Short mmCIF file of C-alpha atoms and ligand atoms in Angstrom, two decimals:
data_model
loop_
_atom_site.label_atom_id
_atom_site.label_comp_id
_atom_site.label_asym_id
_atom_site.label_seq_id
_atom_site.Cartn_x
_atom_site.Cartn_y
_atom_site.Cartn_z
CA MET A 1 7.12 14.45 5.88
CA LYS A 2 3.84 13.96 3.76
CA LYS A 3 4.05 10.39 2.42
CA ILE A 4 5.15 7.15 4.10
CA ALA A 5 5.03 3.59 3.05
CA VAL A 6 4.79 0.28 4.98
CA PHE A 7 5.92 -3.29 4.08
CA THR A 8 6.41 -6.69 5.56
CA SER A 9 9.44 -8.89 4.67
CA GLY A 10 10.92 -12.25 5.52
CA GLY A 11 8.85 -14.84 7.42
CA ASP A 12 5.24 -13.71 8.18
CA ALA A 13 4.06 -13.51 11.81
CA PRO A 14 0.76 -13.37 13.58
CA GLY A 15 0.22 -9.74 14.58
CA MET A 16 1.74 -8.16 11.42
CA ASN A 17 -1.67 -7.14 10.22
CA ALA A 18 -2.37 -5.39 13.48
CA CYS A 19 1.00 -3.55 13.07
CA ILE A 20 0.15 -2.57 9.33
CA ARG A 21 -3.20 -1.36 10.51
CA ALA A 22 -1.62 0.78 13.17
CA VAL A 23 1.00 2.36 10.65
CA VAL A 24 -1.79 3.20 8.18
CA ARG A 25 -4.12 4.76 10.73
CA THR A 26 -1.46 6.58 12.66
CA GLY A 27 -0.22 7.96 9.38
CA ILE A 28 -3.74 9.12 8.36
CA TYR A 29 -4.38 10.40 11.98
CA HIS A 30 -1.37 12.66 11.51
CA ASP A 31 -2.49 13.83 7.99
CA LEU A 32 0.06 11.64 6.10
CA GLU A 33 -0.50 9.89 2.82
CA VAL A 34 0.20 6.20 3.47
CA TYR A 35 1.16 3.64 0.91
CA GLY A 36 1.41 -0.09 1.12
CA ILE A 37 4.21 -1.94 -0.56
CA MET A 38 3.35 -5.56 -1.50
CA TYR A 39 5.70 -8.51 -1.25
CA GLY A 40 8.35 -6.74 0.70
CA TYR A 41 11.56 -5.67 -1.13
CA ASP A 42 10.53 -7.47 -4.34
CA GLY A 43 7.34 -5.21 -4.48
CA MET A 44 9.53 -2.20 -3.91
CA ILE A 45 11.68 -3.19 -6.87
CA ASN A 46 8.73 -3.78 -9.14
CA GLY A 47 6.69 -0.77 -8.03
CA ASP A 48 3.95 -2.91 -6.49
CA ILE A 49 2.77 0.07 -4.33
CA LYS A 50 -0.73 1.04 -3.50
CA ARG A 51 -2.32 3.93 -1.63
CA MET A 52 -3.77 2.71 1.76
CA HIS A 53 -6.89 4.28 3.36
CA THR A 54 -8.55 3.63 6.63
CA HIS A 55 -10.82 1.07 5.24
CA SER A 56 -7.95 -0.81 3.64
CA VAL A 57 -7.00 -2.16 6.98
CA SER A 58 -10.59 -2.71 8.23
CA ASN A 59 -11.14 -6.15 9.77
CA ILE A 60 -7.57 -7.30 9.77
CA VAL A 61 -6.53 -6.69 13.36
CA GLN A 62 -7.54 -10.26 14.23
CA ARG A 63 -6.00 -12.07 11.26
CA GLY A 64 -2.72 -13.99 10.86
CA GLY A 65 -0.45 -13.72 7.80
CA THR A 66 0.08 -10.23 6.26
CA ILE A 67 -2.35 -8.44 3.91
CA LEU A 68 0.89 -6.96 2.24
CA LYS A 69 2.20 -10.38 1.52
CA SER A 70 5.91 -11.20 2.01
CA ALA A 71 8.89 -12.43 0.13
CA ARG A 72 12.63 -13.14 0.57
CA SER A 73 14.04 -10.98 -2.27
CA GLU A 74 17.29 -11.99 -3.90
CA GLU A 75 17.43 -9.09 -6.27
CA PHE A 76 17.47 -6.51 -3.37
CA ARG A 77 20.80 -8.03 -2.30
CA THR A 78 22.30 -6.51 -5.43
CA GLY A 79 23.08 -2.79 -5.69
CA GLU A 80 21.16 -2.59 -9.06
CA GLY A 81 17.98 -4.18 -7.37
CA ARG A 82 18.31 -1.50 -4.48
CA LYS A 83 18.67 1.28 -6.98
CA LYS A 84 15.46 0.15 -8.70
CA ALA A 85 13.66 -0.03 -5.45
CA TYR A 86 14.79 3.59 -4.51
CA GLU A 87 13.67 4.85 -7.85
CA GLN A 88 10.20 3.38 -7.23
CA ILE A 89 10.11 5.03 -3.74
CA LYS A 90 11.14 8.39 -5.23
CA LYS A 91 8.58 8.07 -8.12
CA HIS A 92 5.83 7.72 -5.64
CA GLY A 93 7.20 10.64 -3.58
CA ILE A 94 7.55 8.51 -0.50
CA GLU A 95 9.70 10.10 2.28
CA GLY A 96 9.74 7.56 4.99
CA LEU A 97 9.37 3.82 5.36
CA VAL A 98 8.16 1.41 8.03
CA ALA A 99 9.72 -2.11 7.71
CA ILE A 100 8.09 -4.91 9.59
CA GLY A 101 10.13 -8.06 9.91
CA GLY A 102 13.19 -9.55 11.48
CA ASP A 103 17.00 -8.98 11.25
CA GLY A 104 17.10 -9.73 7.52
CA THR A 105 14.49 -6.98 6.87
CA PHE A 106 16.46 -4.64 9.01
CA THR A 107 19.66 -5.37 7.32
CA GLY A 108 18.04 -4.37 3.95
CA ALA A 109 16.41 -1.34 5.51
CA GLN A 110 19.78 -0.18 6.82
CA ILE A 111 21.54 -0.52 3.61
CA LEU A 112 18.77 1.22 1.72
CA SER A 113 18.78 4.13 4.08
CA LYS A 114 22.51 4.42 4.06
CA GLU A 115 22.63 4.27 0.32
CA PHE A 116 19.84 6.74 -0.51
CA GLY A 117 19.23 8.61 2.67
CA ILE A 118 15.64 7.49 2.93
CA PRO A 119 14.39 7.36 6.57
CA VAL A 120 13.34 3.89 7.83
CA ILE A 121 11.99 2.65 11.08
CA GLY A 122 11.54 -1.06 11.75
CA CYS A 123 8.82 -2.95 13.78
CA PRO A 124 10.01 -6.48 15.22
CA GLY A 125 7.86 -8.95 13.29
CA THR A 126 9.05 -12.57 13.74
CA ILE A 127 7.81 -15.55 15.72
CA ASP A 128 11.44 -16.28 16.62
CA ASN A 129 11.75 -13.50 19.39
CA ASP A 130 15.46 -13.16 18.57
CA ILE A 131 15.63 -9.45 17.97
CA TYR A 132 17.73 -7.34 20.18
CA GLY A 133 15.88 -4.06 21.35
CA THR A 134 12.53 -5.43 22.36
CA ASP A 135 11.38 -7.78 25.06
CA PHE A 136 9.10 -9.64 22.61
CA THR A 137 8.68 -9.73 18.85
CA ILE A 138 5.27 -9.55 17.11
CA GLY A 139 4.16 -13.18 16.56
CA PHE A 140 6.18 -14.91 19.19
CA ASP A 141 3.34 -15.10 21.67
CA THR A 142 0.84 -16.64 19.14
CA ALA A 143 3.32 -19.02 17.89
CA LEU A 144 4.39 -20.05 21.48
CA ASN A 145 0.79 -20.77 22.20
CA THR A 146 0.11 -22.67 19.05
CA ALA A 147 3.15 -25.01 19.86
CA LEU A 148 1.95 -25.29 23.40
CA GLU A 149 -1.43 -26.54 22.36
CA ALA A 150 0.12 -29.07 20.08
CA ILE A 151 2.48 -30.33 22.77
CA ASP A 152 -0.51 -30.82 25.10
CA LYS A 153 -2.15 -32.95 22.50
CA VAL A 154 1.04 -35.06 21.82
CA ARG A 155 1.37 -35.55 25.59
CA ASP A 156 -1.99 -37.32 25.72
CA THR A 157 -1.08 -39.80 23.11
CA ALA A 158 2.48 -40.10 24.38
CA ALA A 159 1.14 -40.94 27.90
CA ALA A 160 -1.34 -43.51 26.42
CA HIS A 161 1.26 -45.43 24.69
CA ASP A 162 4.33 -44.88 26.96
CA ARG A 163 6.19 -43.33 24.19
CA ILE A 164 9.14 -40.96 23.90
CA PHE A 165 8.22 -38.08 21.47
CA PHE A 166 10.72 -35.70 19.85
CA ILE A 167 8.63 -32.54 18.99
CA GLU A 168 10.42 -30.03 16.56
CA VAL A 169 9.43 -26.43 16.82
CA MET A 170 10.70 -23.54 14.77
CA GLY A 171 13.78 -21.52 15.59
CA ARG A 172 16.54 -21.76 13.03
CA ASP A 173 19.02 -19.75 15.10
CA SER A 174 16.95 -19.36 18.30
CA GLY A 175 15.54 -21.42 21.02
CA TYR A 176 12.92 -19.09 22.54
CA ILE A 177 9.92 -20.98 21.25
CA ALA A 178 11.46 -24.28 22.19
CA VAL A 179 12.35 -23.19 25.77
CA GLU A 180 9.11 -21.34 26.59
CA CYS A 181 6.88 -24.14 25.20
CA GLY A 182 9.14 -26.53 26.94
CA ILE A 183 8.46 -25.07 30.33
CA GLY A 184 4.67 -24.36 29.61
CA GLY A 185 4.14 -27.83 28.17
CA GLY A 186 6.10 -29.77 30.92
CA ALA A 187 8.73 -31.11 28.48
CA GLU A 188 11.44 -33.46 29.99
CA LEU A 189 14.26 -32.11 27.80
CA VAL A 190 14.75 -29.09 25.39
CA MET A 191 17.50 -28.93 22.82
CA VAL A 192 18.26 -25.30 21.42
CA PRO A 193 20.95 -24.00 19.15
CA GLU A 194 22.19 -21.66 21.87
CA THR A 195 23.52 -24.45 24.11
CA LYS A 196 25.26 -27.83 23.38
CA THR A 197 23.42 -30.96 24.43
CA SER A 198 25.07 -34.13 23.14
CA ILE A 199 23.26 -37.29 22.14
CA GLN A 200 24.89 -39.06 25.12
CA ASP A 201 23.50 -36.42 27.39
CA VAL A 202 20.06 -36.95 25.90
CA VAL A 203 20.32 -40.76 26.32
CA LYS A 204 21.56 -40.47 29.74
CA SER A 205 18.63 -38.23 30.73
CA LEU A 206 16.00 -40.35 29.15
CA LYS A 207 17.27 -43.63 30.78
CA GLY A 208 17.22 -41.71 34.09
CA LEU A 209 13.78 -40.44 33.56
CA ARG A 210 12.44 -43.91 32.55
CA LYS A 211 12.97 -44.90 36.22
CA THR A 212 10.13 -42.65 37.26
CA LYS A 213 8.11 -41.92 34.06
CA THR A 214 6.52 -44.06 31.35
CA SER A 215 6.56 -41.23 28.64
CA SER A 216 8.80 -38.21 27.82
CA ILE A 217 8.61 -35.19 25.65
CA VAL A 218 11.82 -33.75 24.13
CA VAL A 219 11.41 -30.29 22.43
CA VAL A 220 13.83 -29.73 19.73
CA ALA A 221 14.36 -26.30 18.15
CA GLU A 222 14.86 -26.86 14.35
CA GLY A 223 18.41 -25.23 14.43
CA ASP A 224 19.82 -27.46 17.04
CA GLU A 225 23.45 -28.47 16.39
CA GLU A 226 22.54 -32.17 16.62
CA GLY A 227 19.98 -31.78 13.72
CA GLY A 228 16.20 -31.61 13.54
CA ALA A 229 13.97 -33.86 15.66
CA ALA A 230 13.89 -36.72 13.14
CA GLU A 231 17.77 -36.83 12.88
CA ILE A 232 18.14 -36.56 16.82
CA MET A 233 15.49 -39.32 17.32
CA GLU A 234 17.38 -41.64 14.96
CA LYS A 235 20.79 -41.03 16.79
CA VAL A 236 19.18 -41.59 20.24
CA LYS A 237 17.53 -44.69 19.13
CA LYS A 238 20.70 -46.18 17.86
CA ASP A 239 22.67 -45.09 20.96
CA ILE A 240 19.99 -46.33 23.48
CA ASN A 241 19.49 -49.64 21.60
CA ASN A 242 16.53 -50.83 23.51
CA GLU A 243 13.71 -52.43 21.69
CA ASN A 244 11.20 -51.85 24.42
CA LEU A 245 11.32 -48.08 23.94
CA ASP A 246 8.86 -46.71 21.39
CA PHE A 247 10.07 -43.38 19.82
CA LYS A 248 8.03 -40.96 17.65
CA VAL A 249 8.64 -37.53 15.95
CA THR A 250 6.16 -34.55 15.44
CA THR A 251 7.37 -31.62 13.44
CA LEU A 252 5.00 -28.64 14.00
CA GLY A 253 6.36 -26.59 11.03
CA HIS A 254 4.53 -23.72 9.61
CA ILE A 255 1.38 -24.00 11.63
CA GLN A 256 3.37 -22.08 14.16
CA ARG A 257 3.33 -18.99 11.74
CA GLY A 258 -0.29 -19.05 11.13
CA GLY A 259 -3.55 -18.46 13.12
CA ASN A 260 -5.22 -15.44 14.75
CA PRO A 261 -2.93 -13.36 16.86
CA THR A 262 -3.11 -13.51 20.64
CA ALA A 263 -4.26 -10.32 22.46
CA LYS A 264 -0.46 -9.79 23.38
CA ASP A 265 0.60 -9.93 19.79
CA ARG A 266 -2.25 -7.52 18.55
CA ILE A 267 -1.34 -4.97 21.27
CA LEU A 268 2.42 -5.26 20.54
CA GLY A 269 1.86 -4.89 16.75
CA SER A 270 -0.45 -1.92 17.29
CA TRP A 271 1.84 -0.27 19.69
CA CYS A 272 5.11 -0.79 17.59
CA GLY A 273 3.23 0.56 14.50
CA VAL A 274 2.03 3.73 16.13
CA ALA A 275 5.56 4.29 17.56
CA ALA A 276 7.24 3.69 14.19
CA VAL A 277 5.21 6.29 12.50
CA GLU A 278 5.52 8.82 15.33
CA GLY A 279 9.29 8.20 15.32
CA LEU A 280 9.52 8.90 11.60
CA MET A 281 7.62 12.21 12.23
CA GLN A 282 10.17 13.08 14.93
CA GLY A 283 13.05 12.64 12.46
CA LYS A 284 14.19 9.19 13.76
CA THR A 285 15.68 6.90 11.24
CA ASN A 286 17.69 3.65 10.97
CA CYS A 287 16.26 2.13 14.01
CA MET A 288 13.49 -0.22 15.29
CA ALA A 289 10.59 0.65 17.46
CA GLY A 290 10.39 -1.98 20.17
CA ILE A 291 8.96 -2.36 23.62
CA ILE A 292 11.14 -2.88 26.67
CA HIS A 293 9.58 -2.97 30.18
CA GLU A 294 6.25 -1.57 28.89
CA GLU A 295 7.93 1.60 27.13
CA VAL A 296 8.67 2.38 23.57
CA VAL A 297 12.39 2.16 22.91
CA TYR A 298 14.07 2.94 19.64
CA THR A 299 17.23 0.93 19.11
CA ASP A 300 19.70 1.48 16.34
CA PHE A 301 19.29 -1.00 13.44
CA ASN A 302 23.01 -1.92 13.76
CA ASP A 303 22.42 -3.11 17.42
CA CYS A 304 19.27 -4.97 16.46
CA ILE A 305 21.23 -6.80 13.79
CA THR A 306 24.46 -7.48 15.53
CA LYS A 307 23.64 -7.90 19.18
CA ASP A 308 22.51 -11.16 20.61
CA LYS A 309 19.33 -11.60 22.56
CA PRO A 310 20.34 -14.49 24.82
CA LEU A 311 17.98 -16.96 26.33
CA LYS A 312 17.34 -16.59 29.92
CA LYS A 313 19.65 -19.11 31.48
CA ASP A 314 17.11 -19.54 34.36
CA TYR A 315 14.72 -20.94 32.01
CA LEU A 316 16.85 -23.87 30.99
CA LYS A 317 17.51 -24.37 34.76
CA LEU A 318 13.74 -24.49 35.31
CA ILE A 319 13.38 -27.27 32.73
CA GLU A 320 16.08 -29.24 34.52
CA ILE A 321 14.40 -28.84 37.87
CA LEU A 322 10.80 -29.41 36.77
CA SER A 323 11.34 -32.43 34.62
CA ILE A 324 12.50 -34.88 37.41
O1 F6P B 1 9.87 -16.83 10.92
C1 F6P B 1 11.18 -17.26 11.28
C2 F6P B 1 11.25 -18.72 10.93
O2 F6P B 1 10.04 -19.41 11.39
C3 F6P B 1 12.43 -19.65 11.33
O3 F6P B 1 12.36 -20.07 12.57
C4 F6P B 1 12.45 -20.64 10.30
O4 F6P B 1 13.54 -21.23 10.14
C5 F6P B 1 12.17 -19.83 9.07
O5 F6P B 1 11.23 -18.87 9.46
C6 F6P B 1 11.52 -20.62 7.92
O6 F6P B 1 10.85 -19.76 7.07
P1 F6P B 1 10.50 -20.01 5.60
O7 F6P B 1 10.08 -21.41 5.51
O8 F6P B 1 9.55 -19.00 5.19
O9 F6P B 1 11.75 -19.92 4.79
#
């Protein structure tokens, strides 16, 4: 293998740049030519591909976002789009790919590799921490700390006004951010897509908590089955029907995706990037380089995509115990 390319796809995550840097420098270290594909699969289709050098990745290890940009490509979902993408790969003489992203990115990589036989290794880049085959995903730790900082601030004002706050964090299908920032931020309740919490349960808990506390924080993962924080607050307000209670909503949104990556995310991104290139050089393909118990583990894309990474049940229990 002489030429490889790297790209980022799907939602960006802090630490992706550290991972890109690692891929580029590991490739060059092993005498490979390295290319960067801009805008994920869209850039692959359009031939937006450029040669990367050591200096191309200078001064980015500490930066959020992705210097290769990202996109969610509709055209790549079609056979015709993927054929165009492969033709560009072939035209540039690229013999191996490193795909940084989440399960959508890996689904695309798996299809591409199956259809055209191009070797691909993935690096887990998503703030959601919902990828099977790695203890943590690149970006999760930073997003968690961003959310936690915000909760601390909301808590001050919630306490000052004796208010009940519903704070919405990211996590369309996953409650990792919600549960962990709920524990770290001392939330009274956490609502996540993985478990069912009815509005009646929330009302009951809040009424109970009111006997000992004057303010409360409810963390809601955006994908909860009862809706987002605003919707849940309206339902609770209606059900509780008590004019003396003051409810507010804060939606943290995309601030959770930005910012300088934490040390953990820079190290994880770097480690996975090195492992991905070395994996390609060893002839591995169709798998993700993740870290489990401080060791590099290559997990088949199929498992990464189809297997669940369940929330630790103990964590939900912790919140129940600690919120009394
Ligand atoms: O990065 C993952 C994620 O943050 C999800 O939790 C969220 O639902 C989604 O991305 C939103 O991404 P976008 O706004 O880019 O479509």
